[in-house]
Short mmCIF file of N, CA and C in Angstrom, two decimals:
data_model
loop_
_atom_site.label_atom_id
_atom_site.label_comp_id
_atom_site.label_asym_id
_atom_site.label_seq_id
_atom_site.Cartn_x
_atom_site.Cartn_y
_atom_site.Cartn_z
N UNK A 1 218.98 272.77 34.56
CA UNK A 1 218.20 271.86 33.76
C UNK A 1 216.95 272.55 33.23
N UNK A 2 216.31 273.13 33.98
CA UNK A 2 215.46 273.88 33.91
C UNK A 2 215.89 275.33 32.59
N UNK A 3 216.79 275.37 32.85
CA UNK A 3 217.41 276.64 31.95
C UNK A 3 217.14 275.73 30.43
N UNK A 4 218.09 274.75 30.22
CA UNK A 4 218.28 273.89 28.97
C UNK A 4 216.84 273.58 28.68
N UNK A 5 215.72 273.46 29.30
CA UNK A 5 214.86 272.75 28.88
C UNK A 5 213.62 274.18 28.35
N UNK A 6 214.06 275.27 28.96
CA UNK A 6 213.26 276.50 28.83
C UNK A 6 214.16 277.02 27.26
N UNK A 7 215.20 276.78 26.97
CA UNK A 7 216.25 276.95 25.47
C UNK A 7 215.32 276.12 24.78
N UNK A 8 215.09 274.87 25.13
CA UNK A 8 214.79 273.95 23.93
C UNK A 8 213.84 274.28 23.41
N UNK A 9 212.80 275.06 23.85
CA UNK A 9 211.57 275.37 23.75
C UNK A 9 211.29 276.26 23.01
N UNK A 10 212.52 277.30 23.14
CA UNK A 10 212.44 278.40 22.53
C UNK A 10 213.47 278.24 20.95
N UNK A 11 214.01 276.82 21.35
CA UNK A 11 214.81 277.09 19.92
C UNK A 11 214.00 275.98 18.88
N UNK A 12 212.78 275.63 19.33
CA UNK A 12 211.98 275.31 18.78
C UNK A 12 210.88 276.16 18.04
N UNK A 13 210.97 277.14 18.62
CA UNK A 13 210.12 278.29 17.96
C UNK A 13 210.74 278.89 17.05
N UNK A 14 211.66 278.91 16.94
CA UNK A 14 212.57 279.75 16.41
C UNK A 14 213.30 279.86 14.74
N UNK A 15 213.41 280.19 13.77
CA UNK A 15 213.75 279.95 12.54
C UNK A 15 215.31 279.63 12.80
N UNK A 16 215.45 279.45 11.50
CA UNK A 16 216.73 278.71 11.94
C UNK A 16 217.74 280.24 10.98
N UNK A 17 217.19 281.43 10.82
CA UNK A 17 217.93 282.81 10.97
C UNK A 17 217.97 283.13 12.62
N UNK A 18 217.30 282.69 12.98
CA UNK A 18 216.76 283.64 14.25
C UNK A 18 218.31 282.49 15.54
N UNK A 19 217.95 281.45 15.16
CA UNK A 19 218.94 279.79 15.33
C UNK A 19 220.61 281.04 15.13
N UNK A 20 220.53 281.42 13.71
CA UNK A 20 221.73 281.35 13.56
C UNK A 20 222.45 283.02 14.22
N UNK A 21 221.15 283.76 14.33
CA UNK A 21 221.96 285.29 14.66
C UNK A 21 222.21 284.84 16.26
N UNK A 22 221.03 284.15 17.09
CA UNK A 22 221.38 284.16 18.27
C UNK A 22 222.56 283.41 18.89
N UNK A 23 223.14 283.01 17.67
CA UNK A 23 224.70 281.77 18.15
C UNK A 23 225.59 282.90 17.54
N UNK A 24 225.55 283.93 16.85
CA UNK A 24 225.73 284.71 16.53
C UNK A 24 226.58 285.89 17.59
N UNK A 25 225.34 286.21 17.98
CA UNK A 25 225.26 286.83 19.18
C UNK A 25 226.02 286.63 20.04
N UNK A 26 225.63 285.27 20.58
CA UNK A 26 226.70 284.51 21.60
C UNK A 26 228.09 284.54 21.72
N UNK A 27 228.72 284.51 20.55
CA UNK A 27 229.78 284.17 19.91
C UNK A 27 230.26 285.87 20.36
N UNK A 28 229.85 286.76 19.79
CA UNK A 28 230.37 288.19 20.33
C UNK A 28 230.32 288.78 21.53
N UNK A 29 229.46 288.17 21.94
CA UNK A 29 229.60 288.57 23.69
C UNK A 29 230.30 287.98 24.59
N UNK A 30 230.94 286.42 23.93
CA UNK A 30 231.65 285.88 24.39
C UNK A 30 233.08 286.51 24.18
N UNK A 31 233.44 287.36 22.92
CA UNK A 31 234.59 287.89 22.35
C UNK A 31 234.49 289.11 23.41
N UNK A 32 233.46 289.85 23.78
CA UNK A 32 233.92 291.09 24.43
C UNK A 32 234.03 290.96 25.48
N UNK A 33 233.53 289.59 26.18
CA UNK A 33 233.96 289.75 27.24
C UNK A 33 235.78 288.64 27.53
N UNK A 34 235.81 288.31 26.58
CA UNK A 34 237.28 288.02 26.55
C UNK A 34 238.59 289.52 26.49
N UNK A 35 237.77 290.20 25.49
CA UNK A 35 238.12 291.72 25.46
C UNK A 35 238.51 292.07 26.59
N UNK A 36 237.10 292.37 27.51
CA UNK A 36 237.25 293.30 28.70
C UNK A 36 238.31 292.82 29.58
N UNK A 37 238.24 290.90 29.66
CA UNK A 37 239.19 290.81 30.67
C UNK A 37 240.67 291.06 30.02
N UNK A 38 241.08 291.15 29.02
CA UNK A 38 242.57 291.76 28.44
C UNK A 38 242.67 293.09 29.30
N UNK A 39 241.60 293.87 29.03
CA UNK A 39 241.04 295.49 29.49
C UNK A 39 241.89 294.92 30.82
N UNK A 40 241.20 294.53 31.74
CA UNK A 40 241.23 294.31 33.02
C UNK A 40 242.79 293.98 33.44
N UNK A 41 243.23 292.77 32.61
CA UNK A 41 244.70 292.96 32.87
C UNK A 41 245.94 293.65 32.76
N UNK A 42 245.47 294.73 31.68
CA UNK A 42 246.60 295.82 30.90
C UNK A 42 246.45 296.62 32.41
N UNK A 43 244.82 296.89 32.99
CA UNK A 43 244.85 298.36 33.55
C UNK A 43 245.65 297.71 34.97
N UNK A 44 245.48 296.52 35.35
CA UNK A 44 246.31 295.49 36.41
C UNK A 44 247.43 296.38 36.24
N UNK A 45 248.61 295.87 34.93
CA UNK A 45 249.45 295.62 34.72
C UNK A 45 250.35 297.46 35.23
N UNK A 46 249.21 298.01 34.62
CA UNK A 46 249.44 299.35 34.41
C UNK A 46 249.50 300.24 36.21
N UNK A 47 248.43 299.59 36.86
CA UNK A 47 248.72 299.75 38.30
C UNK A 47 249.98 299.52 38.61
N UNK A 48 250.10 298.20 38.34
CA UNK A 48 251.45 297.98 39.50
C UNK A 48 252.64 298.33 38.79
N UNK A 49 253.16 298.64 37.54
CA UNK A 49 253.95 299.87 37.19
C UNK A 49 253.88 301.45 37.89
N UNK A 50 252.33 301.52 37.72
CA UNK A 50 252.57 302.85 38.63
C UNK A 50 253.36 303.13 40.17
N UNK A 51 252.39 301.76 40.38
CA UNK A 51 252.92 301.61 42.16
C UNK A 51 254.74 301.62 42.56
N UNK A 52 255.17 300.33 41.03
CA UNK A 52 257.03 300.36 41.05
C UNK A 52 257.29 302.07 40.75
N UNK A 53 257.19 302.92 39.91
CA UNK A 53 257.39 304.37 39.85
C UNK A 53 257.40 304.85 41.19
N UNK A 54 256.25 304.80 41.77
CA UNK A 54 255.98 305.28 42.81
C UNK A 54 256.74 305.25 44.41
N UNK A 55 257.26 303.76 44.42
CA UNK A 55 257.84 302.96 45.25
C UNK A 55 259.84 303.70 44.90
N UNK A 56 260.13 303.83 43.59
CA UNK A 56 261.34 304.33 43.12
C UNK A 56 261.53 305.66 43.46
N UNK A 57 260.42 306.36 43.07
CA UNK A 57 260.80 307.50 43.38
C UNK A 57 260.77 308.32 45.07
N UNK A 58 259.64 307.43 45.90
CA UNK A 58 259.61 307.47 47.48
C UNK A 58 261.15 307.21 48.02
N UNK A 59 261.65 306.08 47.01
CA UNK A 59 263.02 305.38 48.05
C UNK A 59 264.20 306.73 47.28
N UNK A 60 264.07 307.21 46.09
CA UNK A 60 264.75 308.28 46.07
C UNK A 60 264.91 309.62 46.51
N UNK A 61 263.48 309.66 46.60
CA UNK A 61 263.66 311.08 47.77
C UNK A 61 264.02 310.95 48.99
N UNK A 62 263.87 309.60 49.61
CA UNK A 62 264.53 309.40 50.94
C UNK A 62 265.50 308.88 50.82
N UNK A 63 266.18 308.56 50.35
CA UNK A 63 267.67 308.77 50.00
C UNK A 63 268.21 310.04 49.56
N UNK A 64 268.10 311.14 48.95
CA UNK A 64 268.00 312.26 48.89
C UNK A 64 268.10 312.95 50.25
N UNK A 65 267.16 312.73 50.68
CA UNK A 65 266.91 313.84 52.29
C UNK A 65 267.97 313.12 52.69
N UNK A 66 268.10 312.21 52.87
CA UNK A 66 269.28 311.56 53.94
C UNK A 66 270.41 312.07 53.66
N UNK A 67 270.78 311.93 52.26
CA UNK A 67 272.26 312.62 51.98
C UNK A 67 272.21 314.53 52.02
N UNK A 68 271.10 314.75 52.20
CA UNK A 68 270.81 316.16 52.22
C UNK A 68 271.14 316.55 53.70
N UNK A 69 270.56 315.84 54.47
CA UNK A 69 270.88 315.95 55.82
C UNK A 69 272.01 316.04 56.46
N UNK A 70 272.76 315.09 55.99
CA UNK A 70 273.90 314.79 56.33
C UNK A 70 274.82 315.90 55.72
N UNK A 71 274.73 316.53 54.30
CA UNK A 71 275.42 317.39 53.97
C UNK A 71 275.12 319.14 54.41
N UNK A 72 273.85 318.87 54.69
CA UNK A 72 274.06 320.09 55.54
C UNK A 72 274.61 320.22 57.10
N UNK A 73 274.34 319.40 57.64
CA UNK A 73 275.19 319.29 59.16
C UNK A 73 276.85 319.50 58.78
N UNK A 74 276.87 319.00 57.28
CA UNK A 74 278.65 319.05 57.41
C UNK A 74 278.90 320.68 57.45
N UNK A 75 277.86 321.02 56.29
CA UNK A 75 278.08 322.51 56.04
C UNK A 75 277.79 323.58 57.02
N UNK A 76 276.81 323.17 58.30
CA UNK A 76 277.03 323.91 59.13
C UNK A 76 278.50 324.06 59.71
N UNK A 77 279.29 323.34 59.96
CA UNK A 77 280.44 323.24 60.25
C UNK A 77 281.70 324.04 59.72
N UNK A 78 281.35 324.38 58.23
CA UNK A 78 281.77 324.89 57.28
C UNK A 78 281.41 326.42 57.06
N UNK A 79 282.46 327.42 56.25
CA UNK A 79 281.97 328.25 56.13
C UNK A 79 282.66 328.76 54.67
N UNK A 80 282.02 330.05 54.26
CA UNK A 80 282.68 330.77 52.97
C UNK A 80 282.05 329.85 51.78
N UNK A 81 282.66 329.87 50.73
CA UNK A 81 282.41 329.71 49.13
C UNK A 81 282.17 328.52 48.83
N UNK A 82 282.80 327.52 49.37
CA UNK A 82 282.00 326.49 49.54
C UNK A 82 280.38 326.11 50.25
N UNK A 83 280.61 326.51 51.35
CA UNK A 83 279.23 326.44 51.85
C UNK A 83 277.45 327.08 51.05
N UNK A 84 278.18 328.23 50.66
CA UNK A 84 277.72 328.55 49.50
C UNK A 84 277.33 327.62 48.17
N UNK A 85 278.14 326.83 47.25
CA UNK A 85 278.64 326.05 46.67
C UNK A 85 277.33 325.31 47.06
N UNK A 86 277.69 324.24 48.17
CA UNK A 86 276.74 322.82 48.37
C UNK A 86 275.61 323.68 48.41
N UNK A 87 275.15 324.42 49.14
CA UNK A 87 273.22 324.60 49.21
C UNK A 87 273.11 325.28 48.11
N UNK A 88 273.84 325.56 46.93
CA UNK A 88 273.29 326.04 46.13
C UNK A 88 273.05 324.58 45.18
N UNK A 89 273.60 323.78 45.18
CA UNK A 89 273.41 322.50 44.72
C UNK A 89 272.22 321.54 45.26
N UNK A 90 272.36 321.54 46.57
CA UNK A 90 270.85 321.07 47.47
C UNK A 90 269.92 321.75 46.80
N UNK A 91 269.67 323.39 46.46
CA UNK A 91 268.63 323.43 46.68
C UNK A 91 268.45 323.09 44.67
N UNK A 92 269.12 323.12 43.51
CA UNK A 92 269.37 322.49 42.20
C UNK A 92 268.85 321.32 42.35
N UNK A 93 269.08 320.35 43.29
CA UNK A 93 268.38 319.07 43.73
C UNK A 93 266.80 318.93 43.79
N UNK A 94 267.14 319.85 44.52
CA UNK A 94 265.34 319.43 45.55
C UNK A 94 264.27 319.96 44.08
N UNK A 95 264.80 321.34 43.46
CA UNK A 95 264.04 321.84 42.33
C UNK A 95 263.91 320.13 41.39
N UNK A 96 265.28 320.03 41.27
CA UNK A 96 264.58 318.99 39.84
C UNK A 96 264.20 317.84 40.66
N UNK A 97 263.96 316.87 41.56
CA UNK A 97 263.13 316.35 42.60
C UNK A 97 262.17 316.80 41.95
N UNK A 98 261.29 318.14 42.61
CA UNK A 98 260.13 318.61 42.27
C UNK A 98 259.72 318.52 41.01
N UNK A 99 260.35 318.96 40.22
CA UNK A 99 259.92 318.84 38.60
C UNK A 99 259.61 317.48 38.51
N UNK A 100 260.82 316.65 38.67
CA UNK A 100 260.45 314.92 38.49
C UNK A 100 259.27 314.59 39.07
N UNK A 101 258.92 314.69 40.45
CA UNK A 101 257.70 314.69 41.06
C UNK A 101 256.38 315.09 39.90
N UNK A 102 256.60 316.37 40.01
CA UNK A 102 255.38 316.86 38.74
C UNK A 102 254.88 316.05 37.63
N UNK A 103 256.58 316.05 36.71
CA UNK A 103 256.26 315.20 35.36
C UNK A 103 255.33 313.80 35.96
N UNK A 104 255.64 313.24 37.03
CA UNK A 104 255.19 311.72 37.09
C UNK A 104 253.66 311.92 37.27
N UNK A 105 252.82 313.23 38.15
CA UNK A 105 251.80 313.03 38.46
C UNK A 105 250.99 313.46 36.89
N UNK A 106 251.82 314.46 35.83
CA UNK A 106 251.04 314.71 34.88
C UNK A 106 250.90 313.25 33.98
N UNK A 107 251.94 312.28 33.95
CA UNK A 107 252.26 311.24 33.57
C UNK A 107 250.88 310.68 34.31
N UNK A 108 250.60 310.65 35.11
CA UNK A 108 249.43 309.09 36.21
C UNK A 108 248.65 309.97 35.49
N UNK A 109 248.05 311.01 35.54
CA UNK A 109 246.83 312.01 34.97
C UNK A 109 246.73 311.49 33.65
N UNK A 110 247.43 311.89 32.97
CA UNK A 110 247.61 311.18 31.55
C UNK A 110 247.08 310.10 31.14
N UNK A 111 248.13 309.07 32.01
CA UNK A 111 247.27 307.64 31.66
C UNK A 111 245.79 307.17 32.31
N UNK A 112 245.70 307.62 33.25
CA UNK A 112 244.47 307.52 34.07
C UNK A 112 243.29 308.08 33.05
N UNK A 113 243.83 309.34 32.32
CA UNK A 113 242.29 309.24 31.18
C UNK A 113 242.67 309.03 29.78
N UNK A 114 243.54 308.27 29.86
CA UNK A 114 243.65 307.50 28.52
C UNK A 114 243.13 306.14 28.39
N UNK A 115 243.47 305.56 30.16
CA UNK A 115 242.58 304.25 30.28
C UNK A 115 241.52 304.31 30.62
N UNK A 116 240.45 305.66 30.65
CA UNK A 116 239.72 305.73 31.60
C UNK A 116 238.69 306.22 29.41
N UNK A 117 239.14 306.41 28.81
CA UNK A 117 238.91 306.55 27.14
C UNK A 117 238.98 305.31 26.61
N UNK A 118 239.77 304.64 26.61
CA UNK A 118 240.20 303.22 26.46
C UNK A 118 239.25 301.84 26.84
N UNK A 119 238.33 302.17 27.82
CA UNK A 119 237.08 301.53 28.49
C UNK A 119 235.89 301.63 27.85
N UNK A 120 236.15 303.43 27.42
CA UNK A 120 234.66 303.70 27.00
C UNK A 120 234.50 303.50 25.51
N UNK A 121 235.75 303.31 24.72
CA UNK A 121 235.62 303.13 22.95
C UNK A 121 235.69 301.70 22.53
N UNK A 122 234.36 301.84 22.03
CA UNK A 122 234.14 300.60 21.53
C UNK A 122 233.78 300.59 20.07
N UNK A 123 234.87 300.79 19.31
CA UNK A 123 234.82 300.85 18.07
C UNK A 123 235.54 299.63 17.26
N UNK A 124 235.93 298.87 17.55
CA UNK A 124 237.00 298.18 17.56
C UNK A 124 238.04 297.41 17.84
N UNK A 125 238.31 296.34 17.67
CA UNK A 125 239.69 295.83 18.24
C UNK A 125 240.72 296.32 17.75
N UNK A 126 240.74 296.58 16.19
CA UNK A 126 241.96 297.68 16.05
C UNK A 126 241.99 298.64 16.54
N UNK A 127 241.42 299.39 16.69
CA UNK A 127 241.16 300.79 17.25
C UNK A 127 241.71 300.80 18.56
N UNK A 128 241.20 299.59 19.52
CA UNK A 128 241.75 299.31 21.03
C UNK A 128 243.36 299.23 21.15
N UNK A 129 243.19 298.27 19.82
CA UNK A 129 245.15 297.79 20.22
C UNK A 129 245.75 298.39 19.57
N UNK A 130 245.58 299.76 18.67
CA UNK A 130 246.47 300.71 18.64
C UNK A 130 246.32 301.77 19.40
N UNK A 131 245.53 301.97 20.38
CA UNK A 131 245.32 302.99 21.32
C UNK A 131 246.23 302.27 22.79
N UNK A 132 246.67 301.04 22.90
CA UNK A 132 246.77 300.32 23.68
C UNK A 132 248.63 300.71 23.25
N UNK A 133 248.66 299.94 22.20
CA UNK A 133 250.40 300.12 21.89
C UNK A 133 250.86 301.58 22.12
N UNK A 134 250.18 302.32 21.74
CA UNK A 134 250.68 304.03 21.79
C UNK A 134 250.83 304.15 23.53
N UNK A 135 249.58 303.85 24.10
CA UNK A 135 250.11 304.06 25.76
C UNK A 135 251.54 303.26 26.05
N UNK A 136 251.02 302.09 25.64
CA UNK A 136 252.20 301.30 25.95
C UNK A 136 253.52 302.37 25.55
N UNK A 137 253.52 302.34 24.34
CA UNK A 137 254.86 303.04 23.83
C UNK A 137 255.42 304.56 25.19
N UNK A 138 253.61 305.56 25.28
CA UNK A 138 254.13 306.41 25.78
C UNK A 138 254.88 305.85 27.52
N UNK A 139 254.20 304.76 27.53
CA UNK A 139 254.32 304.30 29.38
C UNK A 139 256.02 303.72 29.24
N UNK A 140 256.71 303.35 28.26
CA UNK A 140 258.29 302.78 28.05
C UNK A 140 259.29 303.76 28.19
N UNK A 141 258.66 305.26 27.04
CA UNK A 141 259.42 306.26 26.82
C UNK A 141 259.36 306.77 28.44
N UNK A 142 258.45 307.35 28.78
CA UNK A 142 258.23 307.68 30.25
C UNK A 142 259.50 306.95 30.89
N UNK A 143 259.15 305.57 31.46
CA UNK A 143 259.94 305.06 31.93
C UNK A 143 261.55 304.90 31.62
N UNK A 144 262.28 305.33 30.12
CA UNK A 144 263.60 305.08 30.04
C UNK A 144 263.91 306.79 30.45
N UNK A 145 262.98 307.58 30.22
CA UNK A 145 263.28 309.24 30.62
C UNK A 145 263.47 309.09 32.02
N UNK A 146 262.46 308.89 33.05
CA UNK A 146 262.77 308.24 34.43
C UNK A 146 263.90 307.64 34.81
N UNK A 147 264.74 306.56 34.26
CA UNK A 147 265.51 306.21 34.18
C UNK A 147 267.08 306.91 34.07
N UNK A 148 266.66 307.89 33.07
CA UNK A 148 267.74 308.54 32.65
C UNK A 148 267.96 309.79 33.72
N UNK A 149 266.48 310.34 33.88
CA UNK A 149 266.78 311.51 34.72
C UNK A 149 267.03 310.90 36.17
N UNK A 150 266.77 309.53 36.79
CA UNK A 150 267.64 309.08 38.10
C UNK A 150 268.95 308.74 37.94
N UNK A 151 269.14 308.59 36.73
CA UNK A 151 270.98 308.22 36.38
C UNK A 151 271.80 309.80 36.70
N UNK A 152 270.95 310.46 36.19
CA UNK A 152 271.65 311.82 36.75
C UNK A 152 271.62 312.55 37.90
N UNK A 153 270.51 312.04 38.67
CA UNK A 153 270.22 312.97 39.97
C UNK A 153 271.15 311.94 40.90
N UNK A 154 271.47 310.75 40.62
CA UNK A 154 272.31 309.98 41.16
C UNK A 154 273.81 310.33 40.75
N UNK A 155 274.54 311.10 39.61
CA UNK A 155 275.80 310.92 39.02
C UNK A 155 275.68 312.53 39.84
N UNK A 156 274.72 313.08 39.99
CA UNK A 156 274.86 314.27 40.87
C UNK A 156 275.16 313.86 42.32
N UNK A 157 274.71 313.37 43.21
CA UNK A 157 274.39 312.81 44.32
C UNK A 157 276.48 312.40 44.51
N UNK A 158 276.45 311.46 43.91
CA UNK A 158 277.86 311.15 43.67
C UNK A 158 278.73 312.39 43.78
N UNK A 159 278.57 313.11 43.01
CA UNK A 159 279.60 314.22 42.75
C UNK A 159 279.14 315.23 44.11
N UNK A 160 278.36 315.37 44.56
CA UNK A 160 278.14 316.25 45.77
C UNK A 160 279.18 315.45 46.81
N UNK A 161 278.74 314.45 46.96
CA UNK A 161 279.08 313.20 48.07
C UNK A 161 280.95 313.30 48.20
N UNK A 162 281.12 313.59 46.77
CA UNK A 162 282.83 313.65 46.54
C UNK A 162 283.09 314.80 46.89
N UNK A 163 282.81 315.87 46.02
CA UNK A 163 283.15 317.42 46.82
C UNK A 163 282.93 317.55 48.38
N UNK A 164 281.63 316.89 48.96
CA UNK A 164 281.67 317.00 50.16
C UNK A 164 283.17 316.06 51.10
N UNK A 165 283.13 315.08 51.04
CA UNK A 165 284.28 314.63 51.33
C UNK A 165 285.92 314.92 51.28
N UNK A 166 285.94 315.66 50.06
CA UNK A 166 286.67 316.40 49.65
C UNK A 166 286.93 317.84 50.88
N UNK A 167 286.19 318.07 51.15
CA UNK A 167 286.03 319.22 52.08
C UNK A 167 286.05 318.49 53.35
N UNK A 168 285.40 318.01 53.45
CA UNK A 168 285.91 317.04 55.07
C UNK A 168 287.71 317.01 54.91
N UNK A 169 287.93 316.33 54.35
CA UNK A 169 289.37 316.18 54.14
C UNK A 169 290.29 317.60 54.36
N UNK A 170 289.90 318.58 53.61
CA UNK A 170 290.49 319.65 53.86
C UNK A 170 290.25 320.84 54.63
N UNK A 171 289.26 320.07 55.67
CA UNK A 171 289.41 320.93 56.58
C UNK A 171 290.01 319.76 58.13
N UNK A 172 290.20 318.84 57.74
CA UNK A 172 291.07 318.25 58.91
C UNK A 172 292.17 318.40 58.95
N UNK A 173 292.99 318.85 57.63
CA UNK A 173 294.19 319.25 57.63
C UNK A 173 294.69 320.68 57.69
N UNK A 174 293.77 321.39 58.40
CA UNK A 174 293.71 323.30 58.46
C UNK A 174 294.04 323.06 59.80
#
């Protein structure tokens, strides 16, 4: 009350330019901070994508080791050109693993100072929401490449899993 009654006072003094920039005013600070909280929910949004990446690729490497494990115990068992064969494939694995690993952290680096640029430019709402769509765009492509390169480390996984079995098989009948 006290607030409203300390306004009235002052918008009594006041021209009615002075009336109109300070509603003015209002009006844009009310817009940026509608802004920031968009800000606030993209970089939300953008976390917990990272976190699902993150969560995908943890449950794939441990799925990985597991079938890694298991195929080397077979291959101890095993010997000659085959044995050869699988760990040269394990270790084809674990390399592109690693690479995938890499790409994702240059990927979080990436976006981390693109949103971390994205905070500090204030030039614009166009300017924002085409700096905004381009991440977006790059954060989709990312993700269908991700996609694609687990479709393969999986159609690999498969095909190890078969050759290995395959070899179980033919050595119960030796």
């Amino acid at each position: 009350r006290d607030a409203v009654a300390s306004q009235t006072k002052v918008n009594s003094f006041m021209s009615k330019e002075e009336k109109e920039e300070l509603i003015e005013l209002r009006r844009e600070v009310t817009e940026y901070e509608l802004e920031f909280k968009t800000l606030k929910n993209q970089d939300i949004t953008i976390k917990k994508l990272n976190a699902k990446i993150e969560d995908l690729v943890a449950n794939q490497e441990d799925e990985l080791q597991l079938e890694l494990k298991k195929a080397q115990e077979h291959l101890a068992q095993t010997e000659g050109r085959r044995a050869t064969e699988a760990l040269e494939r394990e270790a084809a694995m674990g390399r592109k693993l690693a690479s995938l690993e890499l790409e994702l952290k240059a990927e979080r680096a990436g976006s981390d100072a693109t949103q971390a640029s994205l905070l500090e430019a204030d030039e614009g709402a166009n300017q924002r929401e085409a700096a905004w769509e381009a991440q977006r765009q790059i954060l989709v492509d990312d993700a269908d490449r991700m996609r694609e390169q687990l479709h393969e480390v999986k159609m690999e996984r498969d095909e190890f899993n078969i050759k290995l079995e395959a070899m179980k098989e033919g050595n119960t009948h030796i």
